[in-house]
Coordinates of C-alpha atoms and ligand atoms in Angstrom, one line a residue:
M1 CA -0.3 0.1 -0.4
V2 CA 1.5 3.4 -0.8
E3 CA 1.4 6.1 2.1
K4 CA -1.5 8.6 1.5
Y5 CA 0.6 12.1 0.0
L6 CA -1.1 15.1 -1.3
L7 CA -0.8 15.7 -4.3
L8 CA 0.6 19.4 -5.9
T9 CA 0.4 18.5 -9.2
P10 CA -1.8 19.6 -12.1
G11 CA -4.0 16.7 -12.7
P12 CA -4.8 14.2 -11.6
L13 CA -5.3 16.4 -8.1
T14 CA -6.4 15.6 -5.1
T15 CA -10.5 14.8 -5.3
S16 CA -12.3 15.4 -2.4
E17 CA -14.3 12.0 -0.6
K18 CA -17.5 12.2 -1.7
V19 CA -15.3 12.6 -5.4
K20 CA -14.4 9.3 -4.7
Q21 CA -17.4 7.3 -3.5
A22 CA -18.5 8.3 -6.7
M23 CA -17.3 5.6 -7.7
D24 CA -17.9 2.6 -6.0
F25 CA -20.7 1.2 -7.9
D26 CA -20.7 -0.2 -11.2
Y27 CA -22.7 1.7 -13.6
C28 CA -24.7 0.4 -16.5
T29 CA -23.3 2.4 -18.9
W30 CA -26.9 2.1 -21.8
D31 CA -28.5 2.5 -18.5
D32 CA -31.3 5.6 -19.3
D33 CA -30.6 7.2 -15.6
Y34 CA -26.7 7.0 -17.1
K35 CA -27.2 8.9 -20.5
K36 CA -28.8 11.1 -18.3
I37 CA -26.4 12.5 -16.2
T38 CA -24.5 12.2 -19.8
Q39 CA -26.8 14.8 -21.0
S40 CA -26.5 16.7 -17.1
F41 CA -22.4 17.6 -16.9
R42 CA -22.7 18.0 -20.5
H43 CA -25.2 20.9 -19.9
S44 CA -23.0 22.2 -17.1
L45 CA -20.5 22.7 -18.5
L46 CA -21.5 24.4 -21.7
E47 CA -22.3 27.2 -18.2
V48 CA -19.4 26.9 -16.8
A49 CA -18.1 28.2 -19.7
Q50 CA -20.8 30.6 -19.8
V51 CA -22.3 30.2 -22.7
N52 CA -25.6 28.6 -23.8
E53 CA -27.7 25.8 -25.8
D54 CA -28.0 27.3 -28.9
E55 CA -24.5 28.5 -30.0
Y56 CA -22.4 25.7 -28.3
T57 CA -22.3 22.5 -27.1
A58 CA -20.0 20.1 -25.0
V59 CA -18.8 16.5 -26.3
P60 CA -16.8 14.4 -23.8
I61 CA -14.1 12.6 -25.5
Q62 CA -13.0 9.3 -24.2
G63 CA -9.3 8.7 -22.3
S64 CA -7.0 11.3 -20.7
G65 CA -6.9 15.0 -22.2
T66 CA -4.3 14.5 -25.1
Y67 CA -7.4 12.5 -27.1
G68 CA -9.5 15.8 -26.7
V69 CA -6.8 18.1 -28.3
E70 CA -6.2 15.1 -31.0
S71 CA -9.3 14.5 -32.2
V72 CA -10.5 18.6 -32.6
I73 CA -6.9 18.6 -35.3
S74 CA -8.0 15.5 -36.3
S75 CA -11.5 15.4 -37.5
T76 CA -12.4 19.1 -37.6
I77 CA -9.8 20.4 -39.8
S78 CA -9.8 19.9 -43.5
N79 CA -6.7 19.2 -46.0
K80 CA -7.8 22.6 -47.8
D81 CA -7.8 24.1 -44.7
K82 CA -3.4 25.6 -42.7
L83 CA -3.0 25.6 -39.2
L84 CA -1.0 28.4 -37.2
I85 CA 1.0 27.1 -33.7
G86 CA 0.5 29.2 -30.6
I87 CA 3.8 27.4 -29.1
N88 CA 5.6 27.6 -26.2
G89 CA 6.2 24.8 -24.2
A90 CA 5.6 21.3 -24.5
Y91 CA 2.0 21.1 -25.5
G92 CA 1.9 23.7 -28.2
K93 CA 4.0 21.0 -29.7
R94 CA 2.6 18.4 -29.5
I95 CA -0.4 20.4 -31.7
S96 CA 2.4 20.6 -34.6
E97 CA 2.8 16.6 -33.8
M98 CA -0.8 16.0 -34.2
A99 CA -0.6 18.6 -37.5
D100 CA 2.2 16.8 -38.5
I101 CA 0.9 12.8 -38.3
Y102 CA -2.2 13.7 -39.4
G103 CA 0.2 16.1 -42.9
L104 CA -2.4 19.0 -41.8
D105 CA -1.1 21.8 -43.3
H106 CA 0.9 24.3 -40.8
V107 CA 2.8 27.0 -39.6
D108 CA 4.2 26.9 -35.7
L109 CA 4.9 30.4 -34.0
V110 CA 7.6 28.8 -31.8
V111 CA 8.9 31.5 -28.7
D112 CA 9.9 30.9 -26.0
E113 CA 8.9 29.1 -22.9
R114 CA 9.4 32.2 -20.7
E115 CA 7.2 34.4 -22.1
P116 CA 3.7 34.6 -23.6
I117 CA 2.3 34.7 -26.8
T118 CA 1.6 38.0 -27.9
L119 CA -1.6 39.8 -29.8
E120 CA 1.7 41.5 -32.2
L121 CA 3.4 38.5 -33.2
V122 CA 0.2 36.5 -34.1
T123 CA -0.8 39.2 -35.7
E124 CA 2.7 39.4 -37.9
Y125 CA 2.3 35.6 -38.8
L126 CA -1.4 35.9 -39.9
N127 CA 0.1 39.2 -42.2
K128 CA 2.4 36.9 -43.5
Y129 CA 0.7 34.0 -44.1
L130 CA -2.7 35.4 -45.7
D131 CA -4.2 31.2 -46.2
I132 CA -3.4 30.4 -42.1
T133 CA -7.4 28.9 -41.6
H134 CA -7.3 27.9 -38.2
F135 CA -5.6 29.1 -35.5
A136 CA -4.6 27.2 -32.2
M137 CA -3.4 27.7 -28.9
I138 CA -2.7 26.7 -24.5
H139 CA -4.4 29.3 -22.2
C140 CA -2.1 27.4 -18.6
E141 CA 1.3 26.2 -20.7
T142 CA 1.1 23.6 -17.8
T143 CA 5.3 23.4 -18.1
T144 CA 6.6 27.0 -17.4
G145 CA 2.9 27.5 -15.3
I146 CA 2.9 30.5 -18.2
L147 CA -0.8 32.1 -19.0
N148 CA -1.4 33.1 -22.1
P149 CA -3.3 36.0 -22.7
I150 CA -6.0 34.4 -25.0
E151 CA -8.4 36.9 -24.7
D152 CA -6.4 39.8 -26.6
I153 CA -5.5 37.5 -29.5
I154 CA -9.4 35.4 -29.5
P155 CA -11.6 38.2 -30.7
Y156 CA -8.7 39.8 -32.7
V157 CA -8.9 36.6 -35.7
S158 CA -11.5 35.3 -34.7
D159 CA -12.9 38.5 -36.7
K160 CA -10.9 37.6 -39.4
G161 CA -12.8 34.0 -40.2
I162 CA -9.6 31.9 -39.2
V163 CA -11.3 29.1 -36.8
T164 CA -10.0 29.1 -32.8
I165 CA -8.3 26.3 -31.9
V166 CA -8.3 27.1 -27.6
D167 CA -6.7 24.0 -25.2
A168 CA -7.4 24.8 -21.5
M169 CA -6.9 21.7 -20.2
S170 CA -5.8 23.1 -16.8
S171 CA -7.1 26.6 -16.5
F172 CA -10.7 25.9 -17.8
G173 CA -12.9 25.4 -14.7
G174 CA -10.5 27.0 -12.0
V175 CA -9.7 30.7 -14.3
P176 CA -13.3 32.0 -15.8
I177 CA -13.5 32.3 -19.1
N178 CA -16.0 33.5 -21.3
V179 CA -16.6 31.5 -24.4
K180 CA -19.1 32.6 -26.5
E181 CA -17.0 37.0 -25.8
E182 CA -13.4 35.8 -26.5
K183 CA -15.1 34.2 -29.6
I184 CA -13.9 30.5 -29.4
D185 CA -14.6 27.8 -31.6
Y186 CA -13.1 24.4 -30.1
L187 CA -12.6 24.7 -26.2
I188 CA -10.7 21.3 -24.3
S189 CA -10.2 20.4 -21.3
S190 CA -10.1 16.8 -19.2
S191 CA -11.8 15.7 -16.2
N192 CA -9.2 15.2 -14.3
K193 CA -7.8 18.9 -14.7
C194 CA -9.3 22.5 -13.1
I195 CA -12.7 20.5 -12.1
Q196 CA -11.3 18.7 -9.4
G197 CA -13.2 15.0 -11.2
V198 CA -10.4 11.7 -11.8
P199 CA -9.0 10.8 -15.3
G200 CA -10.4 9.2 -18.2
F201 CA -11.6 11.3 -20.4
S202 CA -11.6 15.2 -22.1
F203 CA -14.3 17.2 -22.9
V204 CA -14.2 19.5 -25.9
I205 CA -16.7 23.5 -26.1
A206 CA -18.3 23.5 -29.5
R207 CA -19.7 26.2 -32.2
K208 CA -22.4 24.0 -33.0
K209 CA -22.8 25.5 -36.3
L210 CA -18.8 25.3 -37.1
L211 CA -18.8 21.9 -35.6
E212 CA -21.7 21.0 -37.5
S213 CA -20.6 21.1 -40.8
T214 CA -16.9 19.0 -39.9
E215 CA -18.6 15.9 -40.7
G216 CA -17.0 13.8 -42.6
I217 CA -13.5 15.3 -42.1
S218 CA -11.9 13.2 -39.4
R219 CA -8.9 10.8 -40.3
T220 CA -10.1 8.0 -37.7
L221 CA -12.7 6.4 -36.2
S222 CA -12.8 6.6 -32.2
L223 CA -11.7 11.1 -32.7
D224 CA -14.5 11.6 -34.4
L225 CA -15.7 14.5 -33.4
Y226 CA -19.3 15.2 -35.3
G227 CA -19.0 11.5 -34.6
Q228 CA -19.8 11.2 -31.0
Y229 CA -21.3 14.2 -31.0
A230 CA -24.4 13.1 -33.9
E231 CA -24.5 10.2 -31.9
M232 CA -25.1 12.4 -28.4
E233 CA -27.7 14.2 -29.9
R234 CA -29.4 11.2 -31.6
N235 CA -29.8 8.6 -29.2
N236 CA -30.3 11.2 -25.7
G237 CA -26.5 11.0 -24.4
K238 CA -25.2 7.4 -25.5
W239 CA -21.6 7.2 -25.7
R240 CA -20.7 5.8 -29.1
F241 CA -18.6 2.8 -26.9
T242 CA -17.6 2.4 -23.4
S243 CA -18.0 4.7 -21.5
P244 CA -15.7 5.9 -18.3
T245 CA -18.8 5.5 -16.7
H246 CA -16.8 5.2 -12.7
V247 CA -15.2 8.4 -13.2
V248 CA -18.3 10.1 -14.9
H249 CA -19.5 9.5 -12.5
A250 CA -17.1 11.2 -10.0
F251 CA -16.7 14.0 -12.7
Y252 CA -21.2 15.2 -12.0
E253 CA -20.8 14.5 -8.2
A254 CA -16.8 17.5 -8.8
L255 CA -19.6 19.9 -10.7
E256 CA -21.9 19.6 -8.4
E257 CA -18.6 20.3 -6.0
L258 CA -17.8 23.2 -8.8
K259 CA -20.7 24.6 -8.0
A260 CA -21.2 24.5 -4.0
E261 CA -18.2 26.6 -4.2
G262 CA -19.6 29.2 -6.1
G263 CA -18.2 28.0 -9.5
V264 CA -15.4 29.6 -11.0
T265 CA -15.3 32.9 -9.4
A266 CA -14.7 31.5 -5.9
R267 CA -12.8 28.1 -7.7
H268 CA -10.7 30.8 -8.3
Q269 CA -9.9 33.8 -6.0
R270 CA -8.5 29.7 -4.2
Y271 CA -6.2 29.4 -7.0
S272 CA -5.0 33.0 -6.8
S273 CA -4.9 32.5 -3.2
N274 CA -2.9 29.7 -2.9
Q275 CA -0.6 30.4 -5.5
K276 CA 0.2 33.8 -3.8
H277 CA 0.6 32.4 -0.7
L278 CA 3.1 29.2 -2.7
A279 CA 5.2 31.5 -4.3
S280 CA 5.9 33.9 -1.5
G281 CA 6.4 30.9 0.6
M282 CA 8.9 30.0 -1.2
E283 CA 10.3 32.8 -1.6
E284 CA 11.8 33.6 1.9
L285 CA 12.9 30.4 1.6
G286 CA 14.9 32.0 -1.1
F287 CA 13.7 29.9 -4.0
K288 CA 13.3 32.2 -7.9
V289 CA 9.9 32.0 -9.4
L290 CA 10.2 31.2 -13.4
I291 CA 7.5 33.8 -14.7
D292 CA 7.5 37.7 -14.5
E293 CA 4.4 38.0 -12.1
K294 CA 2.5 39.2 -14.7
N295 CA 2.1 36.8 -17.1
Q296 CA 2.4 33.8 -13.8
S297 CA -1.2 31.5 -13.9
P298 CA -2.7 31.0 -10.4
I299 CA -2.8 26.8 -11.6
I300 CA 1.7 25.5 -10.9
T301 CA 4.4 27.2 -10.6
S302 CA 8.3 26.6 -12.3
F303 CA 10.6 27.3 -9.1
I304 CA 14.4 28.2 -10.1
Y305 CA 16.9 25.4 -9.0
P306 CA 18.6 27.5 -5.9
S307 CA 21.9 26.2 -6.9
D308 CA 24.1 23.8 -9.0
D309 CA 24.4 20.8 -6.5
F310 CA 20.3 21.4 -5.8
D311 CA 19.3 17.3 -5.7
F312 CA 15.4 16.9 -6.7
N313 CA 15.7 13.5 -6.0
E314 CA 16.2 13.8 -3.1
F315 CA 14.3 17.0 -2.3
Y316 CA 11.2 15.3 -4.2
Q317 CA 11.7 12.2 -1.9
Q318 CA 11.9 13.7 0.6
L319 CA 8.8 16.6 0.8
K320 CA 7.1 12.2 -0.4
S321 CA 7.9 11.1 3.1
D322 CA 6.2 14.3 4.6
G323 CA 3.5 13.9 1.7
F324 CA 3.1 16.3 -0.8
V325 CA 4.1 15.4 -3.8
I326 CA 5.8 17.6 -6.6
Y327 CA 6.5 17.4 -9.9
P328 CA 9.6 18.1 -11.8
G329 CA 10.8 20.6 -14.1
K330 CA 10.2 20.6 -18.7
I331 CA 12.4 23.2 -20.1
S332 CA 15.6 22.9 -21.2
Q333 CA 16.7 26.8 -20.7
V334 CA 16.9 26.8 -16.9
P335 CA 16.6 23.8 -14.3
T336 CA 12.5 23.6 -12.6
F337 CA 10.7 22.6 -10.5
R338 CA 6.7 22.6 -10.5
I339 CA 4.6 22.7 -7.5
G340 CA 0.7 23.1 -8.8
N341 CA -1.9 24.2 -6.3
I342 CA -5.8 23.1 -8.0
G343 CA -7.4 20.3 -5.9
E344 CA -9.2 19.5 -3.0
V345 CA -5.7 21.9 -2.0
Y346 CA -6.4 25.5 1.0
D347 CA -3.6 27.9 2.4
E348 CA -3.4 25.4 5.2
D349 CA -1.9 23.2 3.4
I350 CA 0.4 25.5 1.6
T351 CA 1.2 26.6 4.7
K352 CA 2.2 22.9 5.6
L353 CA 4.1 22.7 2.8
L354 CA 6.9 26.1 3.3
V355 CA 6.9 24.1 7.0
A356 CA 8.0 21.5 5.4
I357 CA 10.8 22.9 2.2
D358 CA 11.6 24.7 5.0
E359 CA 12.7 22.1 7.7
I360 CA 14.3 20.3 4.8
I361 CA 16.5 23.0 2.9
N362 CA 17.2 24.6 6.6
Ligands
LIG401 C1 -3.0 18.1 -19.2 C2 -2.6 19.0 -20.6 C3 -2.7 18.1 -21.5 C4 -3.6 16.7 -21.6 O1 -2.1 16.2 -21.5 P1 -2.8 14.3 -21.3 O2 -1.7 13.7 -19.9 O3 -3.6 13.9 -22.2 O4 -4.0 14.7 -20.0 C5 -2.8 18.9 -22.8 N1 -2.9 20.2 -22.6 C6 -2.2 20.6 -21.6 C7 -1.5 22.6 -21.3 C8 -2.7 20.7 -20.6 O5 -2.4 21.1 -19.2

C-alpha cells in the first residue's frame, strides 16, 4: 500500500472524498439514468463556459486530455486548411506533432517558453501567411505555468474569419473563460484538472454550427468529434463506445462541488490565493519563480533550482515522505521544478508545505 500524500501536481490532482465515493458502484452504460447523467454534465459544462445550448455543445471524448486535443486537430481541420499554432511549451509542441502525423498544412509560431504568446506576434504571422484558416494555442501552458492572454488574441483572430482552438486543459473551471465573448470555436479540457474529477475523459466545448460543418473530415473512427456529437444528439447522451462510467459519476459529483464552492469565480479566488501564498513563501525561503508575476497562472508555478548542486530527487523524496508530491520541471533553458496548487488544496496545506520545505532545506 502506498503512503497517502497530497498531490501538488497539475492533474491528476487530489479529489474530495465525495468524488472518490461516487465511483464506488458499477454503473450500467446504456441505461437511461446513465445517459441523463451525461446530458446533465454536458449542460453544466456549458454553464462553466458561460454559453448557451442553442449555439454551443459540450462533447466528451474517452481518454486523457491529449485525446480531446487530437480529436479536434484530426477531425475538424481538412486537407485544404492551414493551421497556425502558437507554441511556448510542450503542449503547443504536441499540437504541432499531431499536425505532422495527420499531414496538415501548418505554421508554428514558436516563442521562448518563459514568454507569453502575444497579439503582436500572432498578427505578424497572420500578415505573413494570408491563407491561415485555423489557429490553435494553449491557455495555461502547464509546462511552465505561464498564462497566455487568449482574451487579447482570440477575438482578434476570430474577427478575421479564422477558426479558433484553445487548449484550456489546465485552466477551464479554475480561471473564468467566457467562450462566446472570447470567440473561441473549440475549447478543450479534461475531467482531471480544475473541475477536480479523476482521469478518464476529455471534453470539447464547440460552436455547434461549425462542428456540424465538419462531418466527414475525421481521419480516425474513435476520435471523430462530429461522430461522437451526432450520436449523443441522436441518442440522448449515449457515448459511441464504452464510456468511463465511474469517472463520469465522479465528474458529475465534482461539478456539483464546483457549484457549491461558488462556481469558477470562487474557485479562481482560492487557486489565486493558494498560488500567491506559495510563490511568496517560496521566495522567502530563497527560491526564485521562473515566470514574471504578470504572466503567472494561478494553477502551477515553476521554481528555479536554488543552487547548482540542488538535488531535486532527494528534495522530492523528502517532501513525499512528508506527504506532498510535487512535479519535476519540463524546460531546457533553466533547471526547474514545479508545484501545482489546484484540486482539494487549501491555504493551510500551503502553510504546511512551506514548513516542510523550510525544514528540508535549513
Ligand atoms: C494536462 C494537459 C494536457 C493533456 O495531457 P494528458 O496527459 O493527455 O491529460 C494538454 N494540454 C495541457 C495544457 C495540459 O495541461
